[in-house]
Coordinates of N, CA and C in Angstrom, one line a residue:
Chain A
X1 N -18.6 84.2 87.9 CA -19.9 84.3 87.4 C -20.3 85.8 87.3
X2 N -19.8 86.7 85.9 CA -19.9 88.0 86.2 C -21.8 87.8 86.2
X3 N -22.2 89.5 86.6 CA -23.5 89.4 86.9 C -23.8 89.9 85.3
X4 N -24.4 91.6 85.1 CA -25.2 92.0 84.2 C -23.9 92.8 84.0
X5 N -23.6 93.1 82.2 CA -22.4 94.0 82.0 C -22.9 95.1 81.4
X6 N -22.8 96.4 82.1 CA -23.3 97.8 81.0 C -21.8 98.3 80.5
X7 N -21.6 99.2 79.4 CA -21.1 99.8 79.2 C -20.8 100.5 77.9
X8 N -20.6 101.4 78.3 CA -19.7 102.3 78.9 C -20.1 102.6 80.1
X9 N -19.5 102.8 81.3 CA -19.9 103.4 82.5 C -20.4 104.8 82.4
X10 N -19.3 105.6 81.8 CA -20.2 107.0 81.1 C -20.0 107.4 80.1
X11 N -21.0 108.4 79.4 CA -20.8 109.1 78.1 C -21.2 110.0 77.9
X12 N -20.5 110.6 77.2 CA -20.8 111.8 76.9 C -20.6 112.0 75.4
X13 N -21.9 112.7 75.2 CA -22.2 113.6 73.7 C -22.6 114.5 73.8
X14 N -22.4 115.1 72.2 CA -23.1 116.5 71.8 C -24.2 116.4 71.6
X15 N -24.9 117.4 71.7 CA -26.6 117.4 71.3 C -26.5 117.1 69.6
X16 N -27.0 116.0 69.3 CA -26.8 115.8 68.0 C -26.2 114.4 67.3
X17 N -25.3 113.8 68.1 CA -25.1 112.9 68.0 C -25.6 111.0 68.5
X18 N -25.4 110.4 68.1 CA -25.6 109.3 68.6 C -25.2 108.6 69.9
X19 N -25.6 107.7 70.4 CA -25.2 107.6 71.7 C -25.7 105.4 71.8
X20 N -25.0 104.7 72.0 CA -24.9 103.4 71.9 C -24.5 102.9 72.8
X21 N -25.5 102.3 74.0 CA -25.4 101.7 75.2 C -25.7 100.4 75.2
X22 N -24.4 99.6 75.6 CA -24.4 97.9 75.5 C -24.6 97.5 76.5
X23 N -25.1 95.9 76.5 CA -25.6 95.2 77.9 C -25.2 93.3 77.2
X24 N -24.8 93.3 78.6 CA -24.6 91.2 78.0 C -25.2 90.9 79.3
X25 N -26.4 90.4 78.9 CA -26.8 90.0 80.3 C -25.6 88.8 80.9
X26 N -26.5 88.1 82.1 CA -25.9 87.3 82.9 C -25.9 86.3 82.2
X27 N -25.0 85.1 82.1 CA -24.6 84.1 81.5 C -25.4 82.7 81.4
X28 N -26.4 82.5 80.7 CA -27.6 81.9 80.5 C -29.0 82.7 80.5
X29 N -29.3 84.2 80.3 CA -30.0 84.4 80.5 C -30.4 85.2 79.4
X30 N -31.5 85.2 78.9 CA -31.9 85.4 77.2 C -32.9 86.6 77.5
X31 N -33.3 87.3 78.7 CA -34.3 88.3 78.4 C -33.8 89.4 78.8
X32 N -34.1 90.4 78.6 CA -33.2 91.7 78.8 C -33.9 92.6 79.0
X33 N -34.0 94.1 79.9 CA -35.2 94.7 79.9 C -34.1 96.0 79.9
X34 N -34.5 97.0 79.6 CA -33.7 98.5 79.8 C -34.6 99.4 80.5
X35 N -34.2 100.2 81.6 CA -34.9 101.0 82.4 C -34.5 102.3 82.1
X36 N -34.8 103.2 82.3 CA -33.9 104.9 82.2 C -34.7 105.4 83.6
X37 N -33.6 106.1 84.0 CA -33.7 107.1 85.6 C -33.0 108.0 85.3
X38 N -33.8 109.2 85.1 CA -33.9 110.3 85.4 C -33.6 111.1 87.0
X39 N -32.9 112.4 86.9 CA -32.4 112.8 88.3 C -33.8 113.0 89.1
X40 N -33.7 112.5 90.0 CA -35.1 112.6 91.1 C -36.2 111.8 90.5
X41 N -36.2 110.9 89.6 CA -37.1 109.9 89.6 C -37.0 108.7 89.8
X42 N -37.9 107.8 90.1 CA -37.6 106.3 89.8 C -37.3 106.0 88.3
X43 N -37.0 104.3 88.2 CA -36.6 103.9 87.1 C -38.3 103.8 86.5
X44 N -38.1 104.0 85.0 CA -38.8 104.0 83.9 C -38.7 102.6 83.1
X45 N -39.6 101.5 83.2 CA -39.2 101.3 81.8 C -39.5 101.1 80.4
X46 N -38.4 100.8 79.9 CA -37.9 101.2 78.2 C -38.5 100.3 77.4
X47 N -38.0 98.6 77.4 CA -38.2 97.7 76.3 C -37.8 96.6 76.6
X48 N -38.1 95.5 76.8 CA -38.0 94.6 77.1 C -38.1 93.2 75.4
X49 N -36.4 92.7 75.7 CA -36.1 92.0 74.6 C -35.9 90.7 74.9
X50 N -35.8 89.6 74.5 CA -35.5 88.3 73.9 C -34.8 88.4 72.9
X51 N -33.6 87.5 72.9 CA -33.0 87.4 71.8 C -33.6 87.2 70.4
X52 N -33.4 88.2 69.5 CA -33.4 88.7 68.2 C -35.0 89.2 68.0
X53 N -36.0 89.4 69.4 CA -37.1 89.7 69.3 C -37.4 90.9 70.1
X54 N -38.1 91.8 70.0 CA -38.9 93.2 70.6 C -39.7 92.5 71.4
X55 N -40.1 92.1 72.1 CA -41.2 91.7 73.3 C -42.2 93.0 73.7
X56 N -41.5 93.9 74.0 CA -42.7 94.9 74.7 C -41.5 96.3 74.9
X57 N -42.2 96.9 74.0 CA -41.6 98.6 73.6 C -42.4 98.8 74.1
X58 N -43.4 99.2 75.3 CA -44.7 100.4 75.3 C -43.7 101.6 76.2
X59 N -42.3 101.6 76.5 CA -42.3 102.2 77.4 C -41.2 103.4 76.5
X60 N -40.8 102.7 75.6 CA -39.6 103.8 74.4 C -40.0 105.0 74.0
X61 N -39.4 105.7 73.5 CA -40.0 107.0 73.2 C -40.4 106.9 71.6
X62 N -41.2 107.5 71.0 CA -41.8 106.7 69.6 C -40.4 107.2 68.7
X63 N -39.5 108.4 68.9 CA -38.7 108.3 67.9 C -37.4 108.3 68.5
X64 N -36.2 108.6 67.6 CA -34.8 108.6 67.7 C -34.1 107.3 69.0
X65 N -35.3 106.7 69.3 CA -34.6 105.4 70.5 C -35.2 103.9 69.7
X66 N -34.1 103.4 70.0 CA -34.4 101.3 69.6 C -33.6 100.8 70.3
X67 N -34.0 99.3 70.2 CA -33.3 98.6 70.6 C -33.2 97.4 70.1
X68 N -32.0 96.6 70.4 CA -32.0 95.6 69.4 C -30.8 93.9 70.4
X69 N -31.2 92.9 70.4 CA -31.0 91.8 71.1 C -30.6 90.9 70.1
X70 N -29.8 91.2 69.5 CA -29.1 90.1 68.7 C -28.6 88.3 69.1
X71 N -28.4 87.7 68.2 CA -28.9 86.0 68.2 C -27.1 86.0 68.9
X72 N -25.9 87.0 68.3 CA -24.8 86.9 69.1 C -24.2 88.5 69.7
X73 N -23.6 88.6 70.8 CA -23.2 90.0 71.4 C -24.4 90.3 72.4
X74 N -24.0 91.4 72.7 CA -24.6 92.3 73.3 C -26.0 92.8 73.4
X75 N -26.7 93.2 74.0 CA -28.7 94.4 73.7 C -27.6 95.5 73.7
X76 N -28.2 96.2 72.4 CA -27.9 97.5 72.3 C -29.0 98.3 72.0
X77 N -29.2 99.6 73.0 CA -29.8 100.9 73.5 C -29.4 101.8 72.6
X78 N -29.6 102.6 71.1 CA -29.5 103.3 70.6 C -30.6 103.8 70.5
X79 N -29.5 105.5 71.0 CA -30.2 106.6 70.9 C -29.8 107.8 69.8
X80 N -30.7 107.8 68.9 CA -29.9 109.2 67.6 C -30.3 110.1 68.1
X81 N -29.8 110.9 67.5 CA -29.8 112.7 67.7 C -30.1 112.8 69.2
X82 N -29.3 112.7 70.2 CA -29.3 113.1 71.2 C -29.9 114.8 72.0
X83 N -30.6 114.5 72.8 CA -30.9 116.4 73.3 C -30.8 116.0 74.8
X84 N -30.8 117.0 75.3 CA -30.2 117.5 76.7 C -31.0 116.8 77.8
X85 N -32.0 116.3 77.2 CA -33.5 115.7 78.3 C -33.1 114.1 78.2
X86 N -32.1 113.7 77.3 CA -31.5 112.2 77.3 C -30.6 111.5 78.6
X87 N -30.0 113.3 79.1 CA -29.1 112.6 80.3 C -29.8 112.0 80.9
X88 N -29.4 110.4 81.1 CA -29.9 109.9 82.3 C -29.1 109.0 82.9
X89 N -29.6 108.1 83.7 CA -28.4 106.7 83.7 C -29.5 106.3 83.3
X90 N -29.0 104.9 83.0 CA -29.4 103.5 81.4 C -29.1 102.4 82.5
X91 N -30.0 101.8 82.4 CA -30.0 100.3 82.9 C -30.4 99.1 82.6
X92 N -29.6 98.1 82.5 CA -30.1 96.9 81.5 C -30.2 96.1 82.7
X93 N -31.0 95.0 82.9 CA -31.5 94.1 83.6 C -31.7 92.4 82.9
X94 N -30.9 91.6 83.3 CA -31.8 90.0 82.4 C -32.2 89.6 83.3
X95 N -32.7 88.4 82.9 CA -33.4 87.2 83.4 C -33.6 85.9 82.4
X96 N -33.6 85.3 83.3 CA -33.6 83.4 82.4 C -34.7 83.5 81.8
X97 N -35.7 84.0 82.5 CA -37.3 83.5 81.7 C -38.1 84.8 82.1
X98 N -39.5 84.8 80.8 CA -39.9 86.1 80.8 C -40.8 85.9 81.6
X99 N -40.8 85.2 82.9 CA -41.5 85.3 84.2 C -41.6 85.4 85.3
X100 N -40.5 86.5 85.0 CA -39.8 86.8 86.3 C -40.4 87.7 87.4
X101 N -41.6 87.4 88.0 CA -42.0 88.2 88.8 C -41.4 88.6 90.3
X102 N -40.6 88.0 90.4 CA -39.8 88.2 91.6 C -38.3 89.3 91.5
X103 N -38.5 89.8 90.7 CA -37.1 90.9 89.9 C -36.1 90.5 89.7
X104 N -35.7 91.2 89.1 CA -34.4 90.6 88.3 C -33.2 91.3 88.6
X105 N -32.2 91.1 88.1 CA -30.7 91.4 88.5 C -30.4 92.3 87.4
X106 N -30.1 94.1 88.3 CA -29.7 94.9 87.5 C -28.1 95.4 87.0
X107 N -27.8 95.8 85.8 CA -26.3 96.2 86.0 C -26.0 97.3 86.2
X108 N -24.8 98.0 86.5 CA -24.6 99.2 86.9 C -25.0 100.4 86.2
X109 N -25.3 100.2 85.2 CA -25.9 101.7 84.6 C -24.9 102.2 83.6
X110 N -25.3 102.7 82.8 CA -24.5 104.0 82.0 C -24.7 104.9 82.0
X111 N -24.4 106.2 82.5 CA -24.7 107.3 82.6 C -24.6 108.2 81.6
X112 N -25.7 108.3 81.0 CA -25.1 109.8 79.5 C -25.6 111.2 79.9
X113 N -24.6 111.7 79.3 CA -24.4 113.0 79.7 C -24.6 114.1 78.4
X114 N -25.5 114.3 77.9 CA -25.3 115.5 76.5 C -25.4 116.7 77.1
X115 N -24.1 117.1 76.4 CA -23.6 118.5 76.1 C -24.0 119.2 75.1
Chain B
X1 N -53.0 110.7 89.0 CA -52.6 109.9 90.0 C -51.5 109.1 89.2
X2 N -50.4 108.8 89.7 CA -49.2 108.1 89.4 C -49.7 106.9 90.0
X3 N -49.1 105.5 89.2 CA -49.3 104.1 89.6 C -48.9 103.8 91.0
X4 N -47.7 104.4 91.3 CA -46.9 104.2 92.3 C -45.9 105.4 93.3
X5 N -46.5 105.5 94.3 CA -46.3 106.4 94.8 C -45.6 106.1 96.2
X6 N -44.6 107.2 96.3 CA -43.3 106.7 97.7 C -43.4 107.8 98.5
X7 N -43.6 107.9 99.4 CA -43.1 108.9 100.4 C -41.9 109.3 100.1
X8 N -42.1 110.3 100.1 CA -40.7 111.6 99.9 C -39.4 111.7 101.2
X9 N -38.4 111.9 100.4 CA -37.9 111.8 101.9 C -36.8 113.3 101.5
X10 N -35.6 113.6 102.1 CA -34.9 112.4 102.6 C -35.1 112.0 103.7
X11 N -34.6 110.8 104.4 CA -35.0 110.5 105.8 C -33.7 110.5 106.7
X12 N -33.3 110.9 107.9 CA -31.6 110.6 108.8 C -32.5 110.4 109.8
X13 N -31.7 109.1 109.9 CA -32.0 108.4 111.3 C -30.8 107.8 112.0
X14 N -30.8 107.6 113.2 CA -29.8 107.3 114.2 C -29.3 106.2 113.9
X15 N -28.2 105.9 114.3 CA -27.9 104.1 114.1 C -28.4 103.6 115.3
X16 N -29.1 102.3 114.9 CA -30.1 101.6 115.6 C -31.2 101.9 115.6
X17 N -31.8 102.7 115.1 CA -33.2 103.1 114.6 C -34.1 102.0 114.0
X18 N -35.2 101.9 114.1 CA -36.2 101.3 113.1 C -36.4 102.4 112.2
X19 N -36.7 101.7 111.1 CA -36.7 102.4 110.0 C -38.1 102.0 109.2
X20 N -38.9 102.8 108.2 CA -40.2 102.5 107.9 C -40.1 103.0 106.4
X21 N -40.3 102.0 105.8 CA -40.6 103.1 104.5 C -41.5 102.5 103.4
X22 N -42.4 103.6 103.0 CA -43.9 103.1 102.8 C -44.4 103.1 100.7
X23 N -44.8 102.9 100.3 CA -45.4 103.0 99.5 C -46.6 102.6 98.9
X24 N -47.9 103.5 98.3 CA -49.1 103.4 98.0 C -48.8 103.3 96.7
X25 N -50.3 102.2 95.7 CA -50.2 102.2 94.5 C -51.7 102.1 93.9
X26 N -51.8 102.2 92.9 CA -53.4 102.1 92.7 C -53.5 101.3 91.5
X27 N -53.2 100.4 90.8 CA -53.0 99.8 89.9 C -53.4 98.3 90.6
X28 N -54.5 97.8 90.5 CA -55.5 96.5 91.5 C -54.7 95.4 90.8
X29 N -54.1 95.4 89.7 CA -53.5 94.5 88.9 C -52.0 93.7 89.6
X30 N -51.7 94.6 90.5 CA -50.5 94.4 91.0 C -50.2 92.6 91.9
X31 N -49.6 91.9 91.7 CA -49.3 91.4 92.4 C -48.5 91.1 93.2
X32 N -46.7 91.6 92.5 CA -45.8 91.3 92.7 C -44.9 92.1 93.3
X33 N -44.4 92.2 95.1 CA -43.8 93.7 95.4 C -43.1 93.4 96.1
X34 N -41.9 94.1 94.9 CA -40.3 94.2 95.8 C -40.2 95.5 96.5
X35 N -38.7 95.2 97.0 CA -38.0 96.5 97.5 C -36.6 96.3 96.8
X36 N -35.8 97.0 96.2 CA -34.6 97.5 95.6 C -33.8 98.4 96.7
X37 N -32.7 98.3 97.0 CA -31.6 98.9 97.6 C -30.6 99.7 96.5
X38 N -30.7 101.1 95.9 CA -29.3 101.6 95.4 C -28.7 102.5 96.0
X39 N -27.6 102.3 95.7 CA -26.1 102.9 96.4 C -26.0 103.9 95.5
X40 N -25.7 105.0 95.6 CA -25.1 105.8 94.9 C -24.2 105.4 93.6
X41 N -24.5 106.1 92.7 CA -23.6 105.7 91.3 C -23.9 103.8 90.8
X42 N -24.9 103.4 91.5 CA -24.7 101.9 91.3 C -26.1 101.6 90.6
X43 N -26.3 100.0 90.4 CA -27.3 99.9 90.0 C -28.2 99.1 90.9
X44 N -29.6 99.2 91.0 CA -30.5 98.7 91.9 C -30.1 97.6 92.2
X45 N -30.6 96.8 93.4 CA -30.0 95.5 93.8 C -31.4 95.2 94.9
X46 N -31.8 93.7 94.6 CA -33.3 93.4 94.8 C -33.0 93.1 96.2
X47 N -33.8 93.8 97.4 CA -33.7 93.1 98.5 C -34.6 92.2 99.2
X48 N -35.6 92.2 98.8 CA -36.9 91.6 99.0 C -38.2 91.7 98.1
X49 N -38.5 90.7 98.0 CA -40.0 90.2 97.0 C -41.1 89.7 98.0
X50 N -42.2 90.0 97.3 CA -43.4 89.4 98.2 C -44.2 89.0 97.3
X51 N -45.1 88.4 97.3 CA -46.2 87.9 96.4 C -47.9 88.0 96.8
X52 N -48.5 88.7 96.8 CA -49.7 89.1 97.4 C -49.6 89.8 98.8
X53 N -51.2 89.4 99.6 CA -50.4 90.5 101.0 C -49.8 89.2 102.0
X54 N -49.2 89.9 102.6 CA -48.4 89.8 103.8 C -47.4 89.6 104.7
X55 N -46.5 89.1 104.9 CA -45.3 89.4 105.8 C -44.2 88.8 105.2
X56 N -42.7 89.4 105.3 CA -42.0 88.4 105.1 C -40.5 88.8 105.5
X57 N -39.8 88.1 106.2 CA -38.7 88.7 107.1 C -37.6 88.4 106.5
X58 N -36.5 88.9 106.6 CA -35.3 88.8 105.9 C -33.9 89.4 106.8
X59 N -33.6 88.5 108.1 CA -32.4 88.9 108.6 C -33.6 90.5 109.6
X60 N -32.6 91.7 109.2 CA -33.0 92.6 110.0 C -34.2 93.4 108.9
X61 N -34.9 93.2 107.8 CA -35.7 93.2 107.0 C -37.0 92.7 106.9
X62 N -38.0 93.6 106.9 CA -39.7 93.0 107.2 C -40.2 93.6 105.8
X63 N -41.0 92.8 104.9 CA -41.8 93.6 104.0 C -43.2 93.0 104.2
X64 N -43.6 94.4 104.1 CA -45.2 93.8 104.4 C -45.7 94.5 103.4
X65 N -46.9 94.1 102.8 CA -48.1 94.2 102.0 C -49.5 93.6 102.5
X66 N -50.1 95.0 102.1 CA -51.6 95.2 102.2 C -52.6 95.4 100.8
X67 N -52.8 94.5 100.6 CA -53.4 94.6 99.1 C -54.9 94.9 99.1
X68 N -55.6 95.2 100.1 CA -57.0 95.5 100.3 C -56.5 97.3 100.4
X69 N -55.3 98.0 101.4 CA -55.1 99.3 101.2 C -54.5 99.8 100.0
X70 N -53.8 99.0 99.7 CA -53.1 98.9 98.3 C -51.6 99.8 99.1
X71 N -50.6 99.0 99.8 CA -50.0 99.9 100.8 C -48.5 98.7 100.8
X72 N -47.6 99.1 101.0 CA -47.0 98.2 101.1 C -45.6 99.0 101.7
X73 N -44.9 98.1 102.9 CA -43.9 98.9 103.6 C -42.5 98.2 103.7
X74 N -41.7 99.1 104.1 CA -40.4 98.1 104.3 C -40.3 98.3 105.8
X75 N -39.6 97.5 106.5 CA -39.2 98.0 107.8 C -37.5 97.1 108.2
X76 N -36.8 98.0 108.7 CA -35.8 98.2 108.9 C -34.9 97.8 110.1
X77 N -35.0 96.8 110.8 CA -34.4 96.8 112.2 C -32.5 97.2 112.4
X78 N -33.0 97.9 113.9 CA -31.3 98.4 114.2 C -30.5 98.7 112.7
X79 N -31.0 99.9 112.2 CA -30.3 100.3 111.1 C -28.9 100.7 111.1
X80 N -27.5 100.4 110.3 CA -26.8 100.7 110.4 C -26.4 101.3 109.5
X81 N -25.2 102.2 109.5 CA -24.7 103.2 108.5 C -24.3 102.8 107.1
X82 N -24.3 101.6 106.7 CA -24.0 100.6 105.7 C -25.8 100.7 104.9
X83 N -26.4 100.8 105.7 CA -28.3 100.8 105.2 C -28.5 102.5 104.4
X84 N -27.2 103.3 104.5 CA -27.9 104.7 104.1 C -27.6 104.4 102.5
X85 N -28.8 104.8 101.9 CA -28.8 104.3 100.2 C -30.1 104.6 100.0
X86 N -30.4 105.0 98.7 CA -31.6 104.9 98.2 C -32.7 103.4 98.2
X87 N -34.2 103.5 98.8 CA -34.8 102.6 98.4 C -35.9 102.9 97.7
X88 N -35.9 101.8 96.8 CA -36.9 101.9 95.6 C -37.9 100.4 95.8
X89 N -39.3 101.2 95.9 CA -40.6 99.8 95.5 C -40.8 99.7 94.5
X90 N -41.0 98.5 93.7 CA -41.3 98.2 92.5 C -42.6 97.3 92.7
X91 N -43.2 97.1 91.7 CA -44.2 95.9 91.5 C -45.0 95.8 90.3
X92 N -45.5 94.5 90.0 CA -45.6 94.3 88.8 C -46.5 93.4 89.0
X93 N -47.9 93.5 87.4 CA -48.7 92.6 87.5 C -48.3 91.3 87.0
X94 N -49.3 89.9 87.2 CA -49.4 88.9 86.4 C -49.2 88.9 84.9
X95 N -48.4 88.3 84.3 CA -48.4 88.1 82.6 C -47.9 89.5 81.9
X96 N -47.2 90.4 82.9 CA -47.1 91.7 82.3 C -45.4 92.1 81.6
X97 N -45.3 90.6 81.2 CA -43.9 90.4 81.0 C -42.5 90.9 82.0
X98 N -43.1 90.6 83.3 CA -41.9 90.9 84.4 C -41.9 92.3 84.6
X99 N -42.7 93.4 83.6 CA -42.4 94.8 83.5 C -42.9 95.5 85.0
X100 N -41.8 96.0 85.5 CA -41.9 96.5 87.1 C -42.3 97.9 86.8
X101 N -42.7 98.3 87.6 CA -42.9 99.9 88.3 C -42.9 100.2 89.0
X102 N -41.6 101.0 89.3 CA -41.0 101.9 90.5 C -41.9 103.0 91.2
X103 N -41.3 103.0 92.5 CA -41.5 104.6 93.2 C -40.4 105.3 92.8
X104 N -40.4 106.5 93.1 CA -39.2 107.3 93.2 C -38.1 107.2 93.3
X105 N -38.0 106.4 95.1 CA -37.3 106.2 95.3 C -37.0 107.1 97.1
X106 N -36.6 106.8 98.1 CA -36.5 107.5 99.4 C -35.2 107.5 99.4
X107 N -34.4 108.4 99.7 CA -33.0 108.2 100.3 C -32.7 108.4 101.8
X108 N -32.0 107.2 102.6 CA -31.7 106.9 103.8 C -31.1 107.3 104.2
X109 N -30.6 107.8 105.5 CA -29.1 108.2 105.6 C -29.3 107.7 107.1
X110 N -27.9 106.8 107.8 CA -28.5 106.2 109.1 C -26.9 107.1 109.2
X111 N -27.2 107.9 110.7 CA -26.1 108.5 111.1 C -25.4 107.2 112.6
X112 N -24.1 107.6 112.7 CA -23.2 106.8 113.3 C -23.7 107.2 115.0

């Protein structure tokens, strides 16, 4: 019963390019949330999806980031034109139901690195 | 004023130590308050939830909440060197789509 799957574990880009962080949540579980952590901060979060729906962006940055929860695969975290203030680690999180107040189960992170 | 606020650390404490670690929030909305355990290079891992105020034990683990101070703590018994990791408070309101908000985060270090 894998848990939450991120990856790439790390990445690295140029200031400039794109950068595409995948997540399959846990095996029955249709909601998905992405956090970003910054060095010396807590987790932030990003956007929280349901399959093939946006539920709640208030936390994304208004440009060059989306996200997207397709009906098959993976939540994918694309970020264009990457800059230097992007390194962070990436964290995707599911859950069975969008009422999960008791927290949910995180995956290991992706770590991006722009150069 | 930040929503959620952690005592700074870092913290080294002995093995077998009690351990205390606190967080204030100001957001009256809040109902819902974990604690998260990360490891290094890993991803958060939930160790305890609470639901309004007050106690709840978990093995060598106590989380308490005060929702009149708006205060909420972790406590630690006979800490052992396997406990040294970052902990992170989260909490989240009713109907707010599960959306948590973190502290910073404290980092532990229980020496041998």
């Amino acid at each position: 019963n894998a848990g939450v799957m991120q990856n790439p574990r790390h990445l690295v880009r140029r200031r400039g390019q794109e950068a595409r962080l995948r997540c399959s949540p846990m095996k029955g579980h249709s909601h998905v949330y992405w956090y970003r952590q910054l060095p010396e901060e807590g987790l932030k979060f990003m956007v929280y999806l349901q399959k093939e729906n946006i539920i709640d962006e208030s936390g994304m940055p208004k440009e060059r980031f989306s996200a997207e929860f397709p009906k098959e695969g993976p939540s994918i975290l694309r970020i264009q034109q990457v800059v230097r203030g992007d390194s962070a680690a990436y964290f995707c999180a599911s859950s069975p139901s969008g009422d999960t107040n008791y927290g949910y189960t995180f995956g290991s992170g992706t770590r991006l690195t722009v150069v | 004023q930040k929503e959620v606020e952690q005592d700074p650390g870092p913290l080294s404490v002995p093995e077998g130590a009690i351990v205390s670690l606190n967080c204030t929030y100001s957001n009256s909305a809040f109902q819902y308050f974990m604690w998260y355990r990360q490891y290094s290079r890993k991803g958060p891992e939930l160790l305890m939830y609470t639901y309004s105020s007050g106690n709840k034990e978990d093995g060598r683990f106590t989380a308490q909440v005060d929702k009149s101070s708006k205060y909420i703590s972790l406590f630690i018994r006979d800490s052992q060197p396997s406990d040294s990791a970052t902990y992170l408070c989260a909490m989240s309101a009713a109907g707010a789509n599960s959306k948590l908000t973190f502290g910073k985060g404290i980092t532990l270090s229980v020496r041998p």
